[in-house]
Amino acid sequence: MESSEDDGGEPLSRLAEWRDVTPLPQDDGPNPVAPIAYKEEFRETMDYFRAIYKADERSPRALRLTRRAIHLNPGNYTVWHFRRLVLEPLNSDLDEELDFIQRIANSNSKNYQLWHHRRWVVERLGTNVRAKELHLIKSILSLDAKNYHAWSHRQWVLQALGGWEDELDYCQQLLEEDIFNNSAWNQRYFVVTRSPFLGGLTAMRASEVRYTVEAILANPNNECPWRYLRGLYKDDIESLVNNHEISSVCLKPCQEFRDAVVALWTSDSLPLDPDLATAICGILEHVDSMRASYWIWRKNKLPVAA
Amino acid sequence: MATRDSLDFNVGVEEEEEEGTPSPSSISPPSSPLSYFDRDRHVAFFEMLYNLMPYHYQSQEINRLTLAFFTISGLHLLQALDRVDKDRVANWVLSFQAHPRSRAELKNGQFYGFHGSRTSQFPPNENGVSVHNAGHLASTYCGLAILKTVGFNLLTIDKESILISMRNLQQPDGSFMPVHVGAETDLRFVYCAAAICFMLEDWSGMDKEKAKDYILNCQSYDGGFGLMPGLESHGGGTYCAVASLRLMGYIEDDLLSKNATSFVVNVPLLLDWCMQRHAIDGGFQGRANKYSDTCYAFWVGAVLKILGGYKLIDKIALRRFLLTCQYEFGGFRKYPRELPDLYHSYYGFTAFSLLEEPGLNPLCAELGMTDLAALENDTRLLCGEKSQSPQRKPRCGEKMKSMVVAWYKALTPEVIGCIDYGGDEKKKNIGSDDDDEQRVMGQPCLVVRGN
């Protein structure tokens, strides 16, 4: 069993435990490109790791060595791979392994190898750790609500182990904290479309439209709910266009909207185009000037009014 | 990609990558940014890194080939490839290739591509067996890209081993695992696989149809692509998706100029998503409602270029933002208040190349490297035939030494301590490292002092 303390950085060459091992230096070859100025501790740890790895020694001290190497070099997939090879014959406590990963994650929460290793451990522990896992991801997201790795892991846990019941509520909570959090909107879509408890997109559409329209009205400059609304009608644009509730959001009510459009029109010399879509493109060309070329392009792509 | 991981990517990858709140402990930017692209400083910075990487990169040493790719391709973009010893580079890269002892071994599940570094590469044992093969897709992509950049003829390498064994990495859903021992599978490695096949001019290495299906499953409801099906749309994921489809031939060049009505992806929605990533500060963001970051000027900009929509962006605004990310001593940073790193510097150069900055080589958007290198089919000498000229013994010459010393003198300890890419868990060892001198391991004695 591994010590919960780190080695303290004592050089391995000075430890009696490692006396029988000849470290294997990195053979950089005669003409290395972009050589790295390794620090001594790093170089030494990796030299011992190479020796143990080459010898395929799957022992408790090998496990401790991988821990040390991971602290210095958490991106090294070879070290993580070897750690997995060592964990199994040693019959290690995988719950403790989750704690180890969590400690590494505190300073490396965006490291692919770490999350992959976590997945490997969770696969072996099964549904027993589902609740703990979902809870842990929540705590990571509470520090950074948009951590892509955490969201990826969360989606994997839900799909592999379940736990969908509270997920929509969780999305709701995150959106209450920050309605601009696109990761939370994405997760909401994920839940609405895939949760075995909610009935699928078509069944959820009406309630989701209400929720989204409310979000739009509260912050019309928020890109997320607009895209989400459109997403609710994926593959069914006709229904989107014909939905009175939605068109009243966009054009509410028609004359007031047109007045606003006219008020935005900045040109005195050119009249506003009677075709609404063309007019809007013309306005956007001015008020969203960074995308002026895009709006002109869009305008030119519009079907010609009859 | 690098992603922080590299795409790690560069992909990473690479993956590699994500941003949060800019760190409060960064140094302040200069009072006003330069109004021009400071090519000479960038060349000096990259030449330094090509010759020696500071110890802060040791945590990325498993991706050594990726780091080398950035430096070499970066110099090429800056039209400074003369700083590179091409023969030496080609031989060094080739030494990372894993070789099977027989054709039969190609079906043993291992991937006979390129290792990322010596850490994952061991000499064969007494029986000549390479038991610890860890060829990696991203490293293979970078290795081949470097070889192309230095003009090496790829037709002379053992491409069959790469391609046949690469099939071992493709998953039933069409995605790719980067190493045979097990790792995450996502769009970054589909891209690497497609780029490898493209550079080797041979698609037997992958099932394109399955890969296409996986890519399409990654398109989000908002038009962008996540790194895996169901994930939030992301600039890096969108690049991997679109560039892969283009390389595989599923989307035509300059799609938007043509009036084709059926596409494999929802192009209008994709285009709109891309255009909205151009933020009010002039930079590109990787996801909706996130900060602008230098590298997305490439990831999203290149998507627009591939689709034929790059002409629609506000180049003046973008250039203005990128110049605020340019570092006065060379390189680019993620945000105006951060510190420069290799990854963001490289993608800063690619972004300026897309903007057609004078003095930079044009970019091949689909491969993320110079167009000349991508299209070059050089049959020059560097392919296993012995060079006629005597091999120059590479040394860190006096001029280079003094340049590096001057460079480090110009940098504050904070700057040296902060070179890292990706993630907000940075600032390792600032100030705590009391090495005034740093002896470079294994090199002729080179003493570098920080301030």
JSON list of N, CA and C in Angstrom, two decimals, chain B residues 57-103:
[
{"chain": "B", "resi": 57, "resn": "TYR", "atom": "N", "xyz": [9.54, 23.14, -19.63]},
{"chain": "B", "resi": 57, "resn": "TYR", "atom": "CA", "xyz": [8.92, 22.26, -20.62]},
{"chain": "B", "resi": 57, "resn": "TYR", "atom": "C", "xyz": [9.13, 20.79, -20.30]},
{"chain": "B", "resi": 58, "resn": "GLN", "atom": "N", "xyz": [9.80, 20.50, -19.20]},
{"chain": "B", "resi": 58, "resn": "GLN", "atom": "CA", "xyz": [10.07, 19.09, -18.92]},
{"chain": "B", "resi": 58, "resn": "GLN", "atom": "C", "xyz": [8.78, 18.31, -18.70]},
{"chain": "B", "resi": 59, "resn": "SER", "atom": "N", "xyz": [7.76, 18.98, -18.19]},
{"chain": "B", "resi": 59, "resn": "SER", "atom": "CA", "xyz": [6.50, 18.26, -17.96]},
{"chain": "B", "resi": 59, "resn": "SER", "atom": "C", "xyz": [5.77, 17.94, -19.27]},
{"chain": "B", "resi": 60, "resn": "GLN", "atom": "N", "xyz": [6.28, 18.46, -20.38]},
{"chain": "B", "resi": 60, "resn": "GLN", "atom": "CA", "xyz": [5.70, 18.13, -21.67]},
{"chain": "B", "resi": 60, "resn": "GLN", "atom": "C", "xyz": [6.64, 17.28, -22.50]},
{"chain": "B", "resi": 61, "resn": "GLU", "atom": "N", "xyz": [7.65, 16.72, -21.86]},
{"chain": "B", "resi": 61, "resn": "GLU", "atom": "CA", "xyz": [8.69, 16.06, -22.63]},
{"chain": "B", "resi": 61, "resn": "GLU", "atom": "C", "xyz": [8.22, 14.80, -23.32]},
{"chain": "B", "resi": 62, "resn": "ILE", "atom": "N", "xyz": [7.10, 14.22, -22.86]},
{"chain": "B", "resi": 62, "resn": "ILE", "atom": "CA", "xyz": [6.58, 13.03, -23.56]},
{"chain": "B", "resi": 62, "resn": "ILE", "atom": "C", "xyz": [6.15, 13.41, -24.98]},
{"chain": "B", "resi": 63, "resn": "ASN", "atom": "N", "xyz": [5.89, 14.68, -25.19]},
{"chain": "B", "resi": 63, "resn": "ASN", "atom": "CA", "xyz": [5.49, 15.17, -26.51]},
{"chain": "B", "resi": 63, "resn": "ASN", "atom": "C", "xyz": [6.61, 15.93, -27.19]},
{"chain": "B", "resi": 64, "resn": "ARG", "atom": "N", "xyz": [7.81, 15.47, -27.00]},
{"chain": "B", "resi": 64, "resn": "ARG", "atom": "CA", "xyz": [8.98, 16.15, -27.54]},
{"chain": "B", "resi": 64, "resn": "ARG", "atom": "C", "xyz": [8.87, 16.43, -29.03]},
{"chain": "B", "resi": 65, "resn": "LEU", "atom": "N", "xyz": [8.37, 15.45, -29.78]},
{"chain": "B", "resi": 65, "resn": "LEU", "atom": "CA", "xyz": [8.23, 15.65, -31.23]},
{"chain": "B", "resi": 65, "resn": "LEU", "atom": "C", "xyz": [7.26, 16.79, -31.53]},
{"chain": "B", "resi": 66, "resn": "THR", "atom": "N", "xyz": [6.23, 16.93, -30.70]},
{"chain": "B", "resi": 66, "resn": "THR", "atom": "CA", "xyz": [5.28, 18.03, -30.89]},
{"chain": "B", "resi": 66, "resn": "THR", "atom": "C", "xyz": [5.97, 19.36, -30.62]},
{"chain": "B", "resi": 67, "resn": "LEU", "atom": "N", "xyz": [6.75, 19.41, -29.56]},
{"chain": "B", "resi": 67, "resn": "LEU", "atom": "CA", "xyz": [7.49, 20.64, -29.25]},
{"chain": "B", "resi": 67, "resn": "LEU", "atom": "C", "xyz": [8.43, 20.98, -30.40]},
{"chain": "B", "resi": 68, "resn": "ALA", "atom": "N", "xyz": [9.11, 19.95, -30.92]},
{"chain": "B", "resi": 68, "resn": "ALA", "atom": "CA", "xyz": [10.04, 20.18, -32.03]},
{"chain": "B", "resi": 68, "resn": "ALA", "atom": "C", "xyz": [9.28, 20.66, -33.28]},
{"chain": "B", "resi": 69, "resn": "PHE", "atom": "N", "xyz": [8.10, 20.07, -33.50]},
{"chain": "B", "resi": 69, "resn": "PHE", "atom": "CA", "xyz": [7.29, 20.49, -34.64]},
{"chain": "B", "resi": 69, "resn": "PHE", "atom": "C", "xyz": [6.97, 21.98, -34.55]},
{"chain": "B", "resi": 70, "resn": "PHE", "atom": "N", "xyz": [6.55, 22.42, -33.38]},
{"chain": "B", "resi": 70, "resn": "PHE", "atom": "CA", "xyz": [6.21, 23.84, -33.23]},
{"chain": "B", "resi": 70, "resn": "PHE", "atom": "C", "xyz": [7.41, 24.72, -33.55]},
{"chain": "B", "resi": 71, "resn": "THR", "atom": "N", "xyz": [8.58, 24.34, -33.04]},
{"chain": "B", "resi": 71, "resn": "THR", "atom": "CA", "xyz": [9.74, 25.21, -33.27]},
{"chain": "B", "resi": 71, "resn": "THR", "atom": "C", "xyz": [10.12, 25.22, -34.74]},
{"chain": "B", "resi": 72, "resn": "ILE", "atom": "N", "xyz": [10.17, 24.06, -35.36]},
{"chain": "B", "resi": 72, "resn": "ILE", "atom": "CA", "xyz": [10.64, 23.98, -36.75]},
{"chain": "B", "resi": 72, "resn": "ILE", "atom": "C", "xyz": [9.61, 24.55, -37.72]},
{"chain": "B", "resi": 73, "resn": "SER", "atom": "N", "xyz": [8.37, 24.14, -37.56]},
{"chain": "B", "resi": 73, "resn": "SER", "atom": "CA", "xyz": [7.34, 24.67, -38.43]},
{"chain": "B", "resi": 73, "resn": "SER", "atom": "C", "xyz": [7.15, 26.16, -38.19]},
{"chain": "B", "resi": 74, "resn": "GLY", "atom": "N", "xyz": [7.33, 26.58, -36.95]},
{"chain": "B", "resi": 74, "resn": "GLY", "atom": "CA", "xyz": [7.24, 28.00, -36.64]},
{"chain": "B", "resi": 74, "resn": "GLY", "atom": "C", "xyz": [8.30, 28.79, -37.37]},
{"chain": "B", "resi": 75, "resn": "LEU", "atom": "N", "xyz": [9.52, 28.28, -37.36]},
{"chain": "B", "resi": 75, "resn": "LEU", "atom": "CA", "xyz": [10.60, 28.96, -38.08]},
{"chain": "B", "resi": 75, "resn": "LEU", "atom": "C", "xyz": [10.32, 28.98, -39.58]},
{"chain": "B", "resi": 76, "resn": "HIS", "atom": "N", "xyz": [9.71, 27.90, -40.06]},
{"chain": "B", "resi": 76, "resn": "HIS", "atom": "CA", "xyz": [9.38, 27.85, -41.48]},
{"chain": "B", "resi": 76, "resn": "HIS", "atom": "C", "xyz": [8.35, 28.91, -41.82]},
{"chain": "B", "resi": 77, "resn": "LEU", "atom": "N", "xyz": [7.33, 29.03, -40.98]},
{"chain": "B", "resi": 77, "resn": "LEU", "atom": "CA", "xyz": [6.30, 30.06, -41.21]},
{"chain": "B", "resi": 77, "resn": "LEU", "atom": "C", "xyz": [6.93, 31.44, -41.22]},
{"chain": "B", "resi": 78, "resn": "LEU", "atom": "N", "xyz": [7.94, 31.64, -40.37]},
{"chain": "B", "resi": 78, "resn": "LEU", "atom": "CA", "xyz": [8.60, 32.94, -40.27]},
{"chain": "B", "resi": 78, "resn": "LEU", "atom": "C", "xyz": [9.66, 33.14, -41.34]},
{"chain": "B", "resi": 79, "resn": "GLN", "atom": "N", "xyz": [9.71, 32.20, -42.29]},
{"chain": "B", "resi": 79, "resn": "GLN", "atom": "CA", "xyz": [10.71, 32.23, -43.36]},
{"chain": "B", "resi": 79, "resn": "GLN", "atom": "C", "xyz": [12.12, 32.25, -42.79]},
{"chain": "B", "resi": 80, "resn": "ALA", "atom": "N", "xyz": [12.33, 31.44, -41.77]},
{"chain": "B", "resi": 80, "resn": "ALA", "atom": "CA", "xyz": [13.64, 31.39, -41.11]},
{"chain": "B", "resi": 80, "resn": "ALA", "atom": "C", "xyz": [14.10, 29.94, -40.99]},
{"chain": "B", "resi": 81, "resn": "LEU", "atom": "N", "xyz": [13.76, 29.12, -41.94]},
{"chain": "B", "resi": 81, "resn": "LEU", "atom": "CA", "xyz": [14.12, 27.71, -41.85]},
{"chain": "B", "resi": 81, "resn": "LEU", "atom": "C", "xyz": [15.62, 27.49, -42.02]},
{"chain": "B", "resi": 82, "resn": "ASP", "atom": "N", "xyz": [16.32, 28.52, -42.49]},
{"chain": "B", "resi": 82, "resn": "ASP", "atom": "CA", "xyz": [17.77, 28.41, -42.60]},
{"chain": "B", "resi": 82, "resn": "ASP", "atom": "C", "xyz": [18.44, 28.24, -41.24]},
{"chain": "B", "resi": 83, "resn": "ARG", "atom": "N", "xyz": [17.70, 28.54, -40.17]},
{"chain": "B", "resi": 83, "resn": "ARG", "atom": "CA", "xyz": [18.25, 28.35, -38.82]},
{"chain": "B", "resi": 83, "resn": "ARG", "atom": "C", "xyz": [18.30, 26.87, -38.44]},
{"chain": "B", "resi": 84, "resn": "VAL", "atom": "N", "xyz": [17.66, 26.06, -39.23]},
{"chain": "B", "resi": 84, "resn": "VAL", "atom": "CA", "xyz": [17.49, 24.65, -38.89]},
{"chain": "B", "resi": 84, "resn": "VAL", "atom": "C", "xyz": [18.43, 23.79, -39.72]},
{"chain": "B", "resi": 85, "resn": "ASP", "atom": "N", "xyz": [19.05, 22.83, -39.08]},
{"chain": "B", "resi": 85, "resn": "ASP", "atom": "CA", "xyz": [19.90, 21.87, -39.79]},
{"chain": "B", "resi": 85, "resn": "ASP", "atom": "C", "xyz": [19.00, 20.72, -40.26]},
{"chain": "B", "resi": 86, "resn": "LYS", "atom": "N", "xyz": [18.63, 20.76, -41.52]},
{"chain": "B", "resi": 86, "resn": "LYS", "atom": "CA", "xyz": [17.58, 19.87, -42.01]},
{"chain": "B", "resi": 86, "resn": "LYS", "atom": "C", "xyz": [17.98, 18.39, -41.97]},
{"chain": "B", "resi": 87, "resn": "ASP", "atom": "N", "xyz": [19.21, 18.11, -42.32]},
{"chain": "B", "resi": 87, "resn": "ASP", "atom": "CA", "xyz": [19.67, 16.71, -42.27]},
{"chain": "B", "resi": 87, "resn": "ASP", "atom": "C", "xyz": [19.58, 16.17, -40.86]},
{"chain": "B", "resi": 88, "resn": "ARG", "atom": "N", "xyz": [20.09, 16.96, -39.96]},
{"chain": "B", "resi": 88, "resn": "ARG", "atom": "CA", "xyz": [20.10, 16.55, -38.56]},
{"chain": "B", "resi": 88, "resn": "ARG", "atom": "C", "xyz": [18.68, 16.32, -38.04]},
{"chain": "B", "resi": 89, "resn": "VAL", "atom": "N", "xyz": [17.80, 17.22, -38.39]},
{"chain": "B", "resi": 89, "resn": "VAL", "atom": "CA", "xyz": [16.40, 17.11, -37.95]},
{"chain": "B", "resi": 89, "resn": "VAL", "atom": "C", "xyz": [15.77, 15.84, -38.52]},
{"chain": "B", "resi": 90, "resn": "ALA", "atom": "N", "xyz": [15.97, 15.62, -39.81]},
{"chain": "B", "resi": 90, "resn": "ALA", "atom": "CA", "xyz": [15.35, 14.45, -40.45]},
{"chain": "B", "resi": 90, "resn": "ALA", "atom": "C", "xyz": [15.84, 13.16, -39.78]},
{"chain": "B", "resi": 91, "resn": "ASN", "atom": "N", "xyz": [17.14, 13.07, -39.57]},
{"chain": "B", "resi": 91, "resn": "ASN", "atom": "CA", "xyz": [17.68, 11.85, -38.95]},
{"chain": "B", "resi": 91, "resn": "ASN", "atom": "C", "xyz": [17.15, 11.68, -37.53]},
{"chain": "B", "resi": 92, "resn": "TRP", "atom": "N", "xyz": [17.07, 12.77, -36.83]},
{"chain": "B", "resi": 92, "resn": "TRP", "atom": "CA", "xyz": [16.57, 12.71, -35.45]},
{"chain": "B", "resi": 92, "resn": "TRP", "atom": "C", "xyz": [15.11, 12.23, -35.42]},
{"chain": "B", "resi": 93, "resn": "VAL", "atom": "N", "xyz": [14.29, 12.81, -36.29]},
{"chain": "B", "resi": 93, "resn": "VAL", "atom": "CA", "xyz": [12.88, 12.42, -36.32]},
{"chain": "B", "resi": 93, "resn": "VAL", "atom": "C", "xyz": [12.74, 10.95, -36.70]},
{"chain": "B", "resi": 94, "resn": "LEU", "atom": "N", "xyz": [13.48, 10.53, -37.72]},
{"chain": "B", "resi": 94, "resn": "LEU", "atom": "CA", "xyz": [13.37, 9.14, -38.17]},
{"chain": "B", "resi": 94, "resn": "LEU", "atom": "C", "xyz": [13.76, 8.15, -37.06]},
{"chain": "B", "resi": 95, "resn": "SER", "atom": "N", "xyz": [14.62, 8.59, -36.16]},
{"chain": "B", "resi": 95, "resn": "SER", "atom": "CA", "xyz": [15.04, 7.69, -35.08]},
{"chain": "B", "resi": 95, "resn": "SER", "atom": "C", "xyz": [13.91, 7.37, -34.10]},
{"chain": "B", "resi": 96, "resn": "PHE", "atom": "N", "xyz": [12.80, 8.10, -34.20]},
{"chain": "B", "resi": 96, "resn": "PHE", "atom": "CA", "xyz": [11.68, 7.84, -33.31]},
{"chain": "B", "resi": 96, "resn": "PHE", "atom": "C", "xyz": [10.69, 6.82, -33.85]},
{"chain": "B", "resi": 97, "resn": "GLN", "atom": "N", "xyz": [10.92, 6.42, -35.09]},
{"chain": "B", "resi": 97, "resn": "GLN", "atom": "CA", "xyz": [9.94, 5.51, -35.67]},
{"chain": "B", "resi": 97, "resn": "GLN", "atom": "C", "xyz": [10.10, 4.12, -35.08]},
{"chain": "B", "resi": 98, "resn": "ALA", "atom": "N", "xyz": [8.97, 3.51, -34.73]},
{"chain": "B", "resi": 98, "resn": "ALA", "atom": "CA", "xyz": [8.97, 2.13, -34.25]},
{"chain": "B", "resi": 98, "resn": "ALA", "atom": "C", "xyz": [8.98, 1.21, -35.46]},
{"chain": "B", "resi": 99, "resn": "HIS", "atom": "N", "xyz": [9.77, 0.17, -35.41]},
{"chain": "B", "resi": 99, "resn": "HIS", "atom": "CA", "xyz": [9.87, -0.75, -36.55]},
{"chain": "B", "resi": 99, "resn": "HIS", "atom": "C", "xyz": [9.52, -2.17, -36.14]},
{"chain": "B", "resi": 100, "resn": "PRO", "atom": "N", "xyz": [8.62, -2.80, -36.88]},
{"chain": "B", "resi": 100, "resn": "PRO", "atom": "CA", "xyz": [8.31, -4.20, -36.58]},
{"chain": "B", "resi": 100, "resn": "PRO", "atom": "C", "xyz": [9.43, -5.09, -37.11]},
{"chain": "B", "resi": 101, "resn": "ARG", "atom": "N", "xyz": [9.56, -6.27, -36.51]},
{"chain": "B", "resi": 101, "resn": "ARG", "atom": "CA", "xyz": [10.61, -7.17, -37.02]},
{"chain": "B", "resi": 101, "resn": "ARG", "atom": "C", "xyz": [10.12, -7.90, -38.26]},
{"chain": "B", "resi": 102, "resn": "SER", "atom": "N", "xyz": [8.78, -8.02, -38.37]},
{"chain": "B", "resi": 102, "resn": "SER", "atom": "CA", "xyz": [8.24, -8.73, -39.52]},
{"chain": "B", "resi": 102, "resn": "SER", "atom": "C", "xyz": [6.87, -8.17, -39.82]},
{"chain": "B", "resi": 103, "resn": "ARG", "atom": "N", "xyz": [6.36, -8.51, -40.99]},
{"chain": "B", "resi": 103, "resn": "ARG", "atom": "CA", "xyz": [5.02, -8.06, -41.37]},
{"chain": "B", "resi": 103, "resn": "ARG", "atom": "C", "xyz": [3.96, -8.62, -40.42]}
]
